[in-house]
PDB file of C-alpha atoms in Angstrom:
ATOM      1  CA  MET A  14       4.774   6.846  17.041  1.00  0.00           C
ATOM      2  CA  THR A  15       6.246   6.113  14.030  1.00  0.00           C
ATOM      3  CA  GLU A  16       4.710   4.469  11.197  1.00  0.00           C
ATOM      4  CA  PRO A  17       6.073   0.903   9.797  1.00  0.00           C
ATOM      5  CA  GLY A  18      10.159   1.606   8.742  1.00  0.00           C
ATOM      6  CA  GLU A  19       9.976   5.026   9.176  1.00  0.00           C
ATOM      7  CA  GLY A  20      12.702   5.557  12.305  1.00  0.00           C
ATOM      8  CA  SER A  21      14.144   2.567  10.570  1.00  0.00           C
ATOM      9  CA  SER A  22      17.956   1.797  10.629  1.00  0.00           C
ATOM     10  CA  HIS A  23      18.787   3.097   6.463  1.00  0.00           C
ATOM     11  CA  GLY A  24      15.390   3.520   5.825  1.00  0.00           C
ATOM     12  CA  ARG A  25      14.610  -0.093   4.838  1.00  0.00           C
ATOM     13  CA  ILE A  26      11.149  -2.020   5.704  1.00  0.00           C
ATOM     14  CA  ASP A  27      10.901  -5.202   5.203  1.00  0.00           C
ATOM     15  CA  ASP A  28       7.470  -7.059   2.530  1.00  0.00           C
ATOM     16  CA  LYS A  29       5.749  -7.771   5.601  1.00  0.00           C
ATOM     17  CA  GLN A  30       6.059  -3.848   7.076  1.00  0.00           C
ATOM     18  CA  LEU A  31       5.193  -2.337   3.789  1.00  0.00           C
ATOM     19  CA  VAL A  32       1.989  -4.266   3.510  1.00  0.00           C
ATOM     20  CA  ILE A  33       0.500  -3.383   6.852  1.00  0.00           C
ATOM     21  CA  LEU A  34       2.028   0.597   5.595  1.00  0.00           C
ATOM     22  CA  LEU A  35       0.215  -0.251   2.276  1.00  0.00           C
ATOM     23  CA  LYS A  36      -3.388  -1.750   4.684  1.00  0.00           C
ATOM     24  CA  GLN A  37      -2.887   1.183   6.906  1.00  0.00           C
ATOM     25  CA  LYS A  38      -3.149   4.464   4.845  1.00  0.00           C
ATOM     26  CA  THR A  39      -4.955   2.932   2.070  1.00  0.00           C
ATOM     27  CA  GLY A  40      -7.120   0.639   2.588  1.00  0.00           C
ATOM     28  CA  ILE A  41      -6.182  -1.949   0.062  1.00  0.00           C
ATOM     29  CA  SER A  42      -5.715  -5.707   1.385  1.00  0.00           C
ATOM     30  CA  ASP A  43      -2.805  -7.419   1.825  1.00  0.00           C
ATOM     31  CA  ALA A  44      -2.944  -9.693  -1.212  1.00  0.00           C
ATOM     32  CA  GLN A  45      -3.116  -6.434  -3.375  1.00  0.00           C
ATOM     33  CA  ALA A  46      -0.539  -5.003  -1.506  1.00  0.00           C
ATOM     34  CA  ARG A  47       1.504  -8.404  -1.796  1.00  0.00           C
ATOM     35  CA  ARG A  48       0.911  -8.311  -5.761  1.00  0.00           C
ATOM     36  CA  LEU A  49       1.589  -4.360  -5.973  1.00  0.00           C
ATOM     37  CA  ILE A  50       5.406  -4.713  -3.940  1.00  0.00           C
ATOM     38  CA  LYS A  51       5.757  -7.042  -6.549  1.00  0.00           C
ATOM     39  CA  ALA A  52       4.866  -5.710  -9.455  1.00  0.00           C
ATOM     40  CA  VAL A  53       6.026  -1.747  -8.840  1.00  0.00           C
ATOM     41  CA  GLY A  54       9.201  -2.684  -6.277  1.00  0.00           C
ATOM     42  CA  ARG A  55       9.494  -1.032  -2.526  1.00  0.00           C
ATOM     43  CA  ASP A  56       9.459   2.076  -4.292  1.00  0.00           C
ATOM     44  CA  ARG A  57       7.227   3.565  -1.136  1.00  0.00           C
ATOM     45  CA  PRO A  58       5.679   7.438  -3.949  1.00  0.00           C
ATOM     46  CA  SER A  59       5.472   4.672  -6.575  1.00  0.00           C
ATOM     47  CA  LEU A  60       3.604   1.937  -3.940  1.00  0.00           C
ATOM     48  CA  LEU A  61       1.364   4.826  -2.277  1.00  0.00           C
ATOM     49  CA  ARG A  62       0.246   6.234  -5.039  1.00  0.00           C
ATOM     50  CA  GLU A  63      -0.774   2.362  -7.103  1.00  0.00           C
ATOM     51  CA  ALA A  64      -2.446   1.746  -3.779  1.00  0.00           C
ATOM     52  CA  ARG A  65      -4.471   4.812  -3.994  1.00  0.00           C
ATOM     53  CA  ILE A  66      -5.471   3.963  -7.543  1.00  0.00           C
ATOM     54  CA  ILE A  67      -6.459   0.340  -7.081  1.00  0.00           C
ATOM     55  CA  ARG A  68      -7.936   1.854  -4.126  1.00  0.00           C
ATOM     56  CA  ALA A  69     -10.256   4.262  -6.054  1.00  0.00           C
ATOM     57  CA  ARG A  70     -11.476   2.629  -8.740  1.00  0.00           C
ATOM     58  CA  ALA A  71     -12.453  -0.243  -5.946  1.00  0.00           C
ATOM     59  CA  GLN A  72     -14.664   2.320  -4.701  1.00  0.00           C
ATOM     60  CA  ALA A  73     -15.990   3.306  -7.822  1.00  0.00           C
ATOM     61  CA  SER A  74     -17.098   0.175  -8.698  1.00  0.00           C
ATOM     62  CA  ALA A  75     -18.418  -1.226  -5.715  1.00  0.00           C
ATOM     63  CA  PRO A  76     -22.171  -1.451  -6.242  1.00  0.00           C
ATOM     64  CA  GLY A  77     -24.220   0.514  -4.550  1.00  0.00           C
ATOM     65  CA  ARG A  78     -22.056   3.284  -4.493  1.00  0.00           C
ATOM     66  CA  VAL A  79     -23.201   7.680  -5.799  1.00  0.00           C
TER      67      VAL A  79
END
């Protein structure tokens, strides 16, 4: 099975599919993914990089984390 956007014609995926991809790959929320797409654009490598940063910051600031 392919990831959202993989194998699609011309490699273009819509924002909904990008949200799903970001959630699956990085664990950020729908709202975070939508805000990120709006801020960064649709470049997948940039989105994934920024989503991983968001996730790491959230984990670092979560109460009870060591």
